[in-house]
Amino acid sequence: MPHKIEKYLPLTESTAYTLLALSEPLHGYGVMQKVEAMSQGTVKIGPGTLYGAFTTLESEGLIVKVGESDRRKTYALTDKGKAVIKEHIRRAVIMVENGTMTQGW
Amino acid sequence: MTTLKQFHWFWAWDDDKEEAWLRKMAQKGWHFKLVKLPGYYSFEQGEPRNDFYRLDFFIDSKAKADYVQLFLDAGWEYLGEMGSWQYFRKTALENETLEIYSDNESKSKKYQRILFFLVVFLPIYINSINILNKRQDTLSLILTFVMFAFMLLYGYSIIRLGMRVNQLKKKL
């Protein structure tokens, strides 16, 4: 494995969705809107949470600033960020497969 | 316009009580206008409103404009700051709760930042007590006592903030 990604897992729901949203470059409010839409309203990220997530994800090298205008920074996933969200999703899929039984409850 | 001035103190680990108090004031028609250290509030009278007030702790002055912009984009009104406490407000629909931290994990980091802020200054206090201790005059004695009392409060604050962080992290 080129990156040590174990230490970042498991991601919180907000962080996982933030990374998924950044598959295309977006600024903060863009991430909030996209996450709410993608998650069908189940996940709404507050600005305090998102600001903290951006700071941490950037310092850990999972996302990178790709632009800035009118005090709004645009971020995108790095290769390391892609590897982390990919592994998180791989594990989530296993869990979903295990969880199909709950549909019969 | 009728204004009301009131002093209201809060501890860093109980900032949600301050938020609740500001919300209650708004429901009674008293709307936050201004706050000054160490807790002098001005309110303006108006129609009662279903507002949520949220306090954040932010110290990075260089990143402040970007930080505030994110809250504005998300529909929050920025009301100003008291020290490093940032005041935000947003009007809610009925039965809606508005948060700036959408999970406990990220909320616990707010209190970790305050803890960090306190711990950074700890060596300075310990040092000044040490220096004062070596002197014998009355003034130094009084100052040592004041510093000591301050240290106790300081230690208590660190413990309470640590408890708040744990409380937020523990939920399942």
PDB file of N, CA, C and O in Angstrom, chain B residues 85-146:
ATOM      1  N   TRP B  85     -14.393  33.851  21.356  1.00  0.00           N
ATOM      2  CA  TRP B  85     -15.729  33.275  21.158  1.00  0.00           C
ATOM      3  C   TRP B  85     -16.433  33.964  20.011  1.00  0.00           C
ATOM      4  O   TRP B  85     -16.572  35.184  20.000  1.00  0.00           O
ATOM      5  N   GLN B  86     -16.893  33.161  19.055  1.00  0.00           N
ATOM      6  CA  GLN B  86     -17.569  33.688  17.878  1.00  0.00           C
ATOM      7  C   GLN B  86     -19.062  33.426  18.022  1.00  0.00           C
ATOM      8  O   GLN B  86     -19.470  32.310  18.321  1.00  0.00           O
ATOM      9  N   TYR B  87     -19.864  34.457  17.779  1.00  0.00           N
ATOM     10  CA  TYR B  87     -21.315  34.350  17.954  1.00  0.00           C
ATOM     11  C   TYR B  87     -22.017  34.274  16.607  1.00  0.00           C
ATOM     12  O   TYR B  87     -21.800  35.125  15.742  1.00  0.00           O
ATOM     13  N   PHE B  88     -22.865  33.254  16.464  1.00  0.00           N
ATOM     14  CA  PHE B  88     -23.631  33.067  15.233  1.00  0.00           C
ATOM     15  C   PHE B  88     -25.115  32.915  15.557  1.00  0.00           C
ATOM     16  O   PHE B  88     -25.476  32.448  16.638  1.00  0.00           O
ATOM     17  N   ARG B  89     -25.946  33.303  14.577  1.00  0.00           N
ATOM     18  CA  ARG B  89     -27.399  33.207  14.780  1.00  0.00           C
ATOM     19  C   ARG B  89     -28.086  32.810  13.475  1.00  0.00           C
ATOM     20  O   ARG B  89     -27.677  33.221  12.398  1.00  0.00           O
ATOM     21  N   LYS B  90     -29.115  32.003  13.623  1.00  0.00           N
ATOM     22  CA  LYS B  90     -29.925  31.629  12.452  1.00  0.00           C
ATOM     23  C   LYS B  90     -31.358  31.384  12.913  1.00  0.00           C
ATOM     24  O   LYS B  90     -31.568  30.782  13.968  1.00  0.00           O
ATOM     25  N   THR B  91     -32.314  31.854  12.118  1.00  0.00           N
ATOM     26  CA  THR B  91     -33.721  31.639  12.441  1.00  0.00           C
ATOM     27  C   THR B  91     -34.152  30.269  11.958  1.00  0.00           C
ATOM     28  O   THR B  91     -33.859  29.892  10.825  1.00  0.00           O
ATOM     29  N   ALA B  92     -34.848  29.535  12.827  1.00  0.00           N
ATOM     30  CA  ALA B  92     -35.242  28.165  12.501  1.00  0.00           C
ATOM     31  C   ALA B  92     -36.708  28.092  12.119  1.00  0.00           C
ATOM     32  O   ALA B  92     -37.507  28.950  12.490  1.00  0.00           O
ATOM     33  N   LEU B  93     -37.033  27.056  11.373  1.00  0.00           N
ATOM     34  CA  LEU B  93     -38.437  26.735  11.140  1.00  0.00           C
ATOM     35  C   LEU B  93     -38.957  26.059  12.404  1.00  0.00           C
ATOM     36  O   LEU B  93     -38.192  25.708  13.295  1.00  0.00           O
ATOM     37  N   GLU B  94     -40.257  25.853  12.467  1.00  0.00           N
ATOM     38  CA  GLU B  94     -40.839  25.198  13.620  1.00  0.00           C
ATOM     39  C   GLU B  94     -40.272  23.785  13.772  1.00  0.00           C
ATOM     40  O   GLU B  94     -40.071  23.085  12.767  1.00  0.00           O
ATOM     41  N   ASN B  95     -39.999  23.357  14.990  1.00  0.00           N
ATOM     42  CA  ASN B  95     -39.500  22.000  15.290  1.00  0.00           C
ATOM     43  C   ASN B  95     -38.150  21.664  14.655  1.00  0.00           C
ATOM     44  O   ASN B  95     -37.805  20.505  14.486  1.00  0.00           O
ATOM     45  N   GLU B  96     -37.408  22.685  14.274  1.00  0.00           N
ATOM     46  CA  GLU B  96     -36.106  22.456  13.657  1.00  0.00           C
ATOM     47  C   GLU B  96     -35.033  22.848  14.667  1.00  0.00           C
ATOM     48  O   GLU B  96     -35.181  23.838  15.365  1.00  0.00           O
ATOM     49  N   THR B  97     -33.973  22.055  14.759  1.00  0.00           N
ATOM     50  CA  THR B  97     -32.834  22.425  15.603  1.00  0.00           C
ATOM     51  C   THR B  97     -31.650  22.701  14.706  1.00  0.00           C
ATOM     52  O   THR B  97     -31.325  21.893  13.836  1.00  0.00           O
ATOM     53  N   LEU B  98     -31.034  23.843  14.885  1.00  0.00           N
ATOM     54  CA  LEU B  98     -29.922  24.208  14.014  1.00  0.00           C
ATOM     55  C   LEU B  98     -28.595  24.103  14.750  1.00  0.00           C
ATOM     56  O   LEU B  98     -28.452  24.597  15.866  1.00  0.00           O
ATOM     57  N   GLU B  99     -27.653  23.442  14.125  1.00  0.00           N
ATOM     58  CA  GLU B  99     -26.340  23.230  14.737  1.00  0.00           C
ATOM     59  C   GLU B  99     -25.238  23.703  13.800  1.00  0.00           C
ATOM     60  O   GLU B  99     -25.383  23.622  12.580  1.00  0.00           O
ATOM     61  N   ILE B 100     -24.143  24.172  14.379  1.00  0.00           N
ATOM     62  CA  ILE B 100     -22.964  24.456  13.541  1.00  0.00           C
ATOM     63  C   ILE B 100     -22.025  23.244  13.549  1.00  0.00           C
ATOM     64  O   ILE B 100     -21.208  23.080  12.669  1.00  0.00           O
ATOM     65  N   TYR B 101     -22.157  22.402  14.589  1.00  0.00           N
ATOM     66  CA  TYR B 101     -21.442  21.125  14.617  1.00  0.00           C
ATOM     67  C   TYR B 101     -22.460  20.017  14.455  1.00  0.00           C
ATOM     68  O   TYR B 101     -23.314  19.827  15.324  1.00  0.00           O
ATOM     69  N   SER B 102     -22.363  19.283  13.346  1.00  0.00           N
ATOM     70  CA  SER B 102     -23.393  18.295  13.058  1.00  0.00           C
ATOM     71  C   SER B 102     -23.091  16.924  13.662  1.00  0.00           C
ATOM     72  O   SER B 102     -23.907  16.026  13.561  1.00  0.00           O
ATOM     73  N   ASP B 103     -21.914  16.727  14.255  1.00  0.00           N
ATOM     74  CA  ASP B 103     -21.695  15.497  15.015  1.00  0.00           C
ATOM     75  C   ASP B 103     -20.843  15.782  16.255  1.00  0.00           C
ATOM     76  O   ASP B 103     -20.146  16.793  16.335  1.00  0.00           O
ATOM     77  N   ASN B 104     -20.940  14.874  17.227  1.00  0.00           N
ATOM     78  CA  ASN B 104     -20.256  15.080  18.504  1.00  0.00           C
ATOM     79  C   ASN B 104     -18.737  15.028  18.365  1.00  0.00           C
ATOM     80  O   ASN B 104     -18.018  15.698  19.106  1.00  0.00           O
ATOM     81  N   GLU B 105     -18.276  14.213  17.424  1.00  0.00           N
ATOM     82  CA  GLU B 105     -16.841  14.093  17.183  1.00  0.00           C
ATOM     83  C   GLU B 105     -16.234  15.469  16.872  1.00  0.00           C
ATOM     84  O   GLU B 105     -15.246  15.876  17.483  1.00  0.00           O
ATOM     85  N   SER B 106     -16.852  16.178  15.940  1.00  0.00           N
ATOM     86  CA  SER B 106     -16.303  17.487  15.564  1.00  0.00           C
ATOM     87  C   SER B 106     -16.568  18.525  16.652  1.00  0.00           C
ATOM     88  O   SER B 106     -15.772  19.435  16.862  1.00  0.00           O
ATOM     89  N   LYS B 107     -17.684  18.360  17.359  1.00  0.00           N
ATOM     90  CA  LYS B 107     -17.983  19.292  18.445  1.00  0.00           C
ATOM     91  C   LYS B 107     -16.951  19.160  19.569  1.00  0.00           C
ATOM     92  O   LYS B 107     -16.556  20.153  20.184  1.00  0.00           O
ATOM     93  N   SER B 108     -16.507  17.927  19.820  1.00  0.00           N
ATOM     94  CA  SER B 108     -15.520  17.721  20.885  1.00  0.00           C
ATOM     95  C   SER B 108     -14.216  18.438  20.558  1.00  0.00           C
ATOM     96  O   SER B 108     -13.479  18.843  21.451  1.00  0.00           O
ATOM     97  N   LYS B 109     -13.956  18.639  19.291  1.00  0.00           N
ATOM     98  CA  LYS B 109     -12.718  19.326  18.889  1.00  0.00           C
ATOM     99  C   LYS B 109     -12.732  20.803  19.263  1.00  0.00           C
ATOM    100  O   LYS B 109     -11.679  21.411  19.445  1.00  0.00           O
ATOM    101  N   LYS B 110     -13.928  21.381  19.363  1.00  0.00           N
ATOM    102  CA  LYS B 110     -14.029  22.766  19.813  1.00  0.00           C
ATOM    103  C   LYS B 110     -13.452  22.894  21.221  1.00  0.00           C
ATOM    104  O   LYS B 110     -12.658  23.776  21.494  1.00  0.00           O
ATOM    105  N   TYR B 111     -13.832  21.945  22.093  1.00  0.00           N
ATOM    106  CA  TYR B 111     -13.359  21.986  23.483  1.00  0.00           C
ATOM    107  C   TYR B 111     -11.890  21.597  23.574  1.00  0.00           C
ATOM    108  O   TYR B 111     -11.174  22.077  24.454  1.00  0.00           O
ATOM    109  N   GLN B 112     -11.441  20.748  22.640  1.00  0.00           N
ATOM    110  CA  GLN B 112     -10.016  20.406  22.600  1.00  0.00           C
ATOM    111  C   GLN B 112      -9.179  21.631  22.242  1.00  0.00           C
ATOM    112  O   GLN B 112      -8.088  21.814  22.762  1.00  0.00           O
ATOM    113  N   ARG B 113      -9.718  22.467  21.356  1.00  0.00           N
ATOM    114  CA  ARG B 113      -8.999  23.701  20.989  1.00  0.00           C
ATOM    115  C   ARG B 113      -8.866  24.625  22.197  1.00  0.00           C
ATOM    116  O   ARG B 113      -7.823  25.232  22.402  1.00  0.00           O
ATOM    117  N   ILE B 114      -9.931  24.726  23.000  1.00  0.00           N
ATOM    118  CA  ILE B 114      -9.875  25.580  24.197  1.00  0.00           C
ATOM    119  C   ILE B 114      -8.855  25.015  25.179  1.00  0.00           C
ATOM    120  O   ILE B 114      -8.054  25.753  25.754  1.00  0.00           O
ATOM    121  N   LEU B 115      -8.883  23.685  25.347  1.00  0.00           N
ATOM    122  CA  LEU B 115      -7.918  23.007  26.225  1.00  0.00           C
ATOM    123  C   LEU B 115      -6.488  23.310  25.797  1.00  0.00           C
ATOM    124  O   LEU B 115      -5.647  23.675  26.610  1.00  0.00           O
ATOM    125  N   PHE B 116      -6.238  23.175  24.509  1.00  0.00           N
ATOM    126  CA  PHE B 116      -4.917  23.432  23.948  1.00  0.00           C
ATOM    127  C   PHE B 116      -4.486  24.871  24.252  1.00  0.00           C
ATOM    128  O   PHE B 116      -3.374  25.133  24.701  1.00  0.00           O
ATOM    129  N   PHE B 117      -5.412  25.797  24.046  1.00  0.00           N
ATOM    130  CA  PHE B 117      -5.197  27.217  24.285  1.00  0.00           C
ATOM    131  C   PHE B 117      -4.791  27.459  25.751  1.00  0.00           C
ATOM    132  O   PHE B 117      -3.894  28.237  26.040  1.00  0.00           O
ATOM    133  N   LEU B 118      -5.440  26.736  26.668  1.00  0.00           N
ATOM    134  CA  LEU B 118      -5.125  26.883  28.094  1.00  0.00           C
ATOM    135  C   LEU B 118      -3.766  26.271  28.429  1.00  0.00           C
ATOM    136  O   LEU B 118      -2.965  26.879  29.140  1.00  0.00           O
ATOM    137  N   VAL B 119      -3.518  25.082  27.899  1.00  0.00           N
ATOM    138  CA  VAL B 119      -2.293  24.356  28.246  1.00  0.00           C
ATOM    139  C   VAL B 119      -1.045  25.086  27.738  1.00  0.00           C
ATOM    140  O   VAL B 119      -0.009  25.092  28.397  1.00  0.00           O
ATOM    141  N   VAL B 120      -1.183  25.752  26.595  1.00  0.00           N
ATOM    142  CA  VAL B 120      -0.051  26.490  26.027  1.00  0.00           C
ATOM    143  C   VAL B 120       0.476  27.547  26.998  1.00  0.00           C
ATOM    144  O   VAL B 120       1.681  27.770  27.100  1.00  0.00           O
ATOM    145  N   PHE B 121      -0.438  28.178  27.748  1.00  0.00           N
ATOM    146  CA  PHE B 121      -0.025  29.249  28.655  1.00  0.00           C
ATOM    147  C   PHE B 121       0.362  28.752  30.047  1.00  0.00           C
ATOM    148  O   PHE B 121       0.836  29.527  30.869  1.00  0.00           O
ATOM    149  N   LEU B 122       0.181  27.454  30.278  1.00  0.00           N
ATOM    150  CA  LEU B 122       0.459  26.900  31.594  1.00  0.00           C
ATOM    151  C   LEU B 122       1.903  27.162  32.076  1.00  0.00           C
ATOM    152  O   LEU B 122       2.100  27.613  33.209  1.00  0.00           O
ATOM    153  N   PRO B 123       2.931  26.922  31.250  1.00  0.00           N
ATOM    154  CA  PRO B 123       4.313  27.150  31.701  1.00  0.00           C
ATOM    155  C   PRO B 123       4.564  28.594  32.138  1.00  0.00           C
ATOM    156  O   PRO B 123       5.330  28.839  33.068  1.00  0.00           O
ATOM    157  N   ILE B 124       3.892  29.554  31.488  1.00  0.00           N
ATOM    158  CA  ILE B 124       4.082  30.967  31.842  1.00  0.00           C
ATOM    159  C   ILE B 124       3.612  31.216  33.272  1.00  0.00           C
ATOM    160  O   ILE B 124       4.285  31.880  34.062  1.00  0.00           O
ATOM    161  N   TYR B 125       2.446  30.642  33.613  1.00  0.00           N
ATOM    162  CA  TYR B 125       1.920  30.818  34.968  1.00  0.00           C
ATOM    163  C   TYR B 125       2.826  30.160  36.008  1.00  0.00           C
ATOM    164  O   TYR B 125       3.142  30.759  37.034  1.00  0.00           O
ATOM    165  N   ILE B 126       3.230  28.938  35.707  1.00  0.00           N
ATOM    166  CA  ILE B 126       4.081  28.215  36.653  1.00  0.00           C
ATOM    167  C   ILE B 126       5.382  28.982  36.874  1.00  0.00           C
ATOM    168  O   ILE B 126       5.853  29.137  38.003  1.00  0.00           O
ATOM    169  N   ASN B 127       5.934  29.501  35.794  1.00  0.00           N
ATOM    170  CA  ASN B 127       7.158  30.280  35.872  1.00  0.00           C
ATOM    171  C   ASN B 127       7.014  31.520  36.740  1.00  0.00           C
ATOM    172  O   ASN B 127       7.859  31.798  37.581  1.00  0.00           O
ATOM    173  N   SER B 128       5.910  32.253  36.539  1.00  0.00           N
ATOM    174  CA  SER B 128       5.753  33.491  37.312  1.00  0.00           C
ATOM    175  C   SER B 128       5.547  33.190  38.790  1.00  0.00           C
ATOM    176  O   SER B 128       6.007  33.946  39.651  1.00  0.00           O
ATOM    177  N   ILE B 129       4.901  32.065  39.102  1.00  0.00           N
ATOM    178  CA  ILE B 129       4.751  31.682  40.513  1.00  0.00           C
ATOM    179  C   ILE B 129       6.121  31.359  41.108  1.00  0.00           C
ATOM    180  O   ILE B 129       6.450  31.797  42.217  1.00  0.00           O
ATOM    181  N   ASN B 130       6.928  30.658  40.340  1.00  0.00           N
ATOM    182  CA  ASN B 130       8.285  30.329  40.796  1.00  0.00           C
ATOM    183  C   ASN B 130       9.115  31.572  41.083  1.00  0.00           C
ATOM    184  O   ASN B 130       9.806  31.656  42.094  1.00  0.00           O
ATOM    185  N   ILE B 131       9.034  32.532  40.176  1.00  0.00           N
ATOM    186  CA  ILE B 131       9.809  33.772  40.345  1.00  0.00           C
ATOM    187  C   ILE B 131       9.332  34.529  41.589  1.00  0.00           C
ATOM    188  O   ILE B 131      10.126  34.952  42.421  1.00  0.00           O
ATOM    189  N   LEU B 132       7.984  34.647  41.713  1.00  0.00           N
ATOM    190  CA  LEU B 132       7.413  35.370  42.855  1.00  0.00           C
ATOM    191  C   LEU B 132       7.763  34.688  44.181  1.00  0.00           C
ATOM    192  O   LEU B 132       7.998  35.356  45.194  1.00  0.00           O
ATOM    193  N   ASN B 133       7.824  33.376  44.149  1.00  0.00           N
ATOM    194  CA  ASN B 133       8.095  32.596  45.349  1.00  0.00           C
ATOM    195  C   ASN B 133       9.460  32.887  45.966  1.00  0.00           C
ATOM    196  O   ASN B 133       9.643  32.778  47.172  1.00  0.00           O
ATOM    197  N   LYS B 134      10.394  33.261  45.111  1.00  0.00           N
ATOM    198  CA  LYS B 134      11.759  33.494  45.585  1.00  0.00           C
ATOM    199  C   LYS B 134      11.891  34.834  46.291  1.00  0.00           C
ATOM    200  O   LYS B 134      12.887  35.095  46.946  1.00  0.00           O
ATOM    201  N   ARG B 135      10.900  35.706  46.147  1.00  0.00           N
ATOM    202  CA  ARG B 135      10.979  37.033  46.781  1.00  0.00           C
ATOM    203  C   ARG B 135      10.181  37.037  48.084  1.00  0.00           C
ATOM    204  O   ARG B 135       9.262  36.249  48.264  1.00  0.00           O
ATOM    205  N   GLN B 136      10.555  37.922  48.985  1.00  0.00           N
ATOM    206  CA  GLN B 136       9.993  37.884  50.331  1.00  0.00           C
ATOM    207  C   GLN B 136       9.044  39.043  50.662  1.00  0.00           C
ATOM    208  O   GLN B 136       8.373  39.010  51.680  1.00  0.00           O
ATOM    209  N   ASP B 137       9.030  40.111  49.836  1.00  0.00           N
ATOM    210  CA  ASP B 137       8.233  41.294  50.190  1.00  0.00           C
ATOM    211  C   ASP B 137       6.730  40.999  50.154  1.00  0.00           C
ATOM    212  O   ASP B 137       6.284  40.019  49.555  1.00  0.00           O
ATOM    213  N   THR B 138       5.961  41.849  50.776  1.00  0.00           N
ATOM    214  CA  THR B 138       4.521  41.638  50.934  1.00  0.00           C
ATOM    215  C   THR B 138       3.803  41.571  49.593  1.00  0.00           C
ATOM    216  O   THR B 138       2.935  40.729  49.389  1.00  0.00           O
ATOM    217  N   LEU B 139       4.173  42.467  48.689  1.00  0.00           N
ATOM    218  CA  LEU B 139       3.511  42.508  47.384  1.00  0.00           C
ATOM    219  C   LEU B 139       3.667  41.178  46.650  1.00  0.00           C
ATOM    220  O   LEU B 139       2.709  40.631  46.102  1.00  0.00           O
ATOM    221  N   SER B 140       4.876  40.647  46.690  1.00  0.00           N
ATOM    222  CA  SER B 140       5.133  39.361  46.035  1.00  0.00           C
ATOM    223  C   SER B 140       4.307  38.252  46.676  1.00  0.00           C
ATOM    224  O   SER B 140       3.819  37.341  45.999  1.00  0.00           O
ATOM    225  N   LEU B 141       4.154  38.354  47.994  1.00  0.00           N
ATOM    226  CA  LEU B 141       3.381  37.357  48.722  1.00  0.00           C
ATOM    227  C   LEU B 141       1.922  37.380  48.275  1.00  0.00           C
ATOM    228  O   LEU B 141       1.304  36.338  48.027  1.00  0.00           O
ATOM    229  N   ILE B 142       1.387  38.594  48.177  1.00  0.00           N
ATOM    230  CA  ILE B 142      -0.006  38.750  47.741  1.00  0.00           C
ATOM    231  C   ILE B 142      -0.160  38.243  46.308  1.00  0.00           C
ATOM    232  O   ILE B 142      -1.090  37.494  45.995  1.00  0.00           O
ATOM    233  N   LEU B 143       0.790  38.633  45.447  1.00  0.00           N
ATOM    234  CA  LEU B 143       0.734  38.209  44.048  1.00  0.00           C
ATOM    235  C   LEU B 143       0.828  36.691  43.921  1.00  0.00           C
ATOM    236  O   LEU B 143       0.133  36.083  43.114  1.00  0.00           O
ATOM    237  N   THR B 144       1.689  36.090  44.764  1.00  0.00           N
ATOM    238  CA  THR B 144       1.819  34.633  44.750  1.00  0.00           C
ATOM    239  C   THR B 144       0.480  33.990  45.084  1.00  0.00           C
ATOM    240  O   THR B 144       0.041  33.038  44.433  1.00  0.00           O
ATOM    241  N   PHE B 145      -0.184  34.562  46.098  1.00  0.00           N
ATOM    242  CA  PHE B 145      -1.475  34.030  46.515  1.00  0.00           C
ATOM    243  C   PHE B 145      -2.507  34.153  45.385  1.00  0.00           C
ATOM    244  O   PHE B 145      -3.242  33.210  45.094  1.00  0.00           O
ATOM    245  N   VAL B 146      -2.534  35.318  44.746  1.00  0.00           N
ATOM    246  CA  VAL B 146      -3.474  35.541  43.638  1.00  0.00           C
ATOM    247  C   VAL B 146      -3.196  34.564  42.504  1.00  0.00           C
ATOM    248  O   VAL B 146      -4.117  33.932  41.960  1.00  0.00           O
TER     249      VAL B 146
END
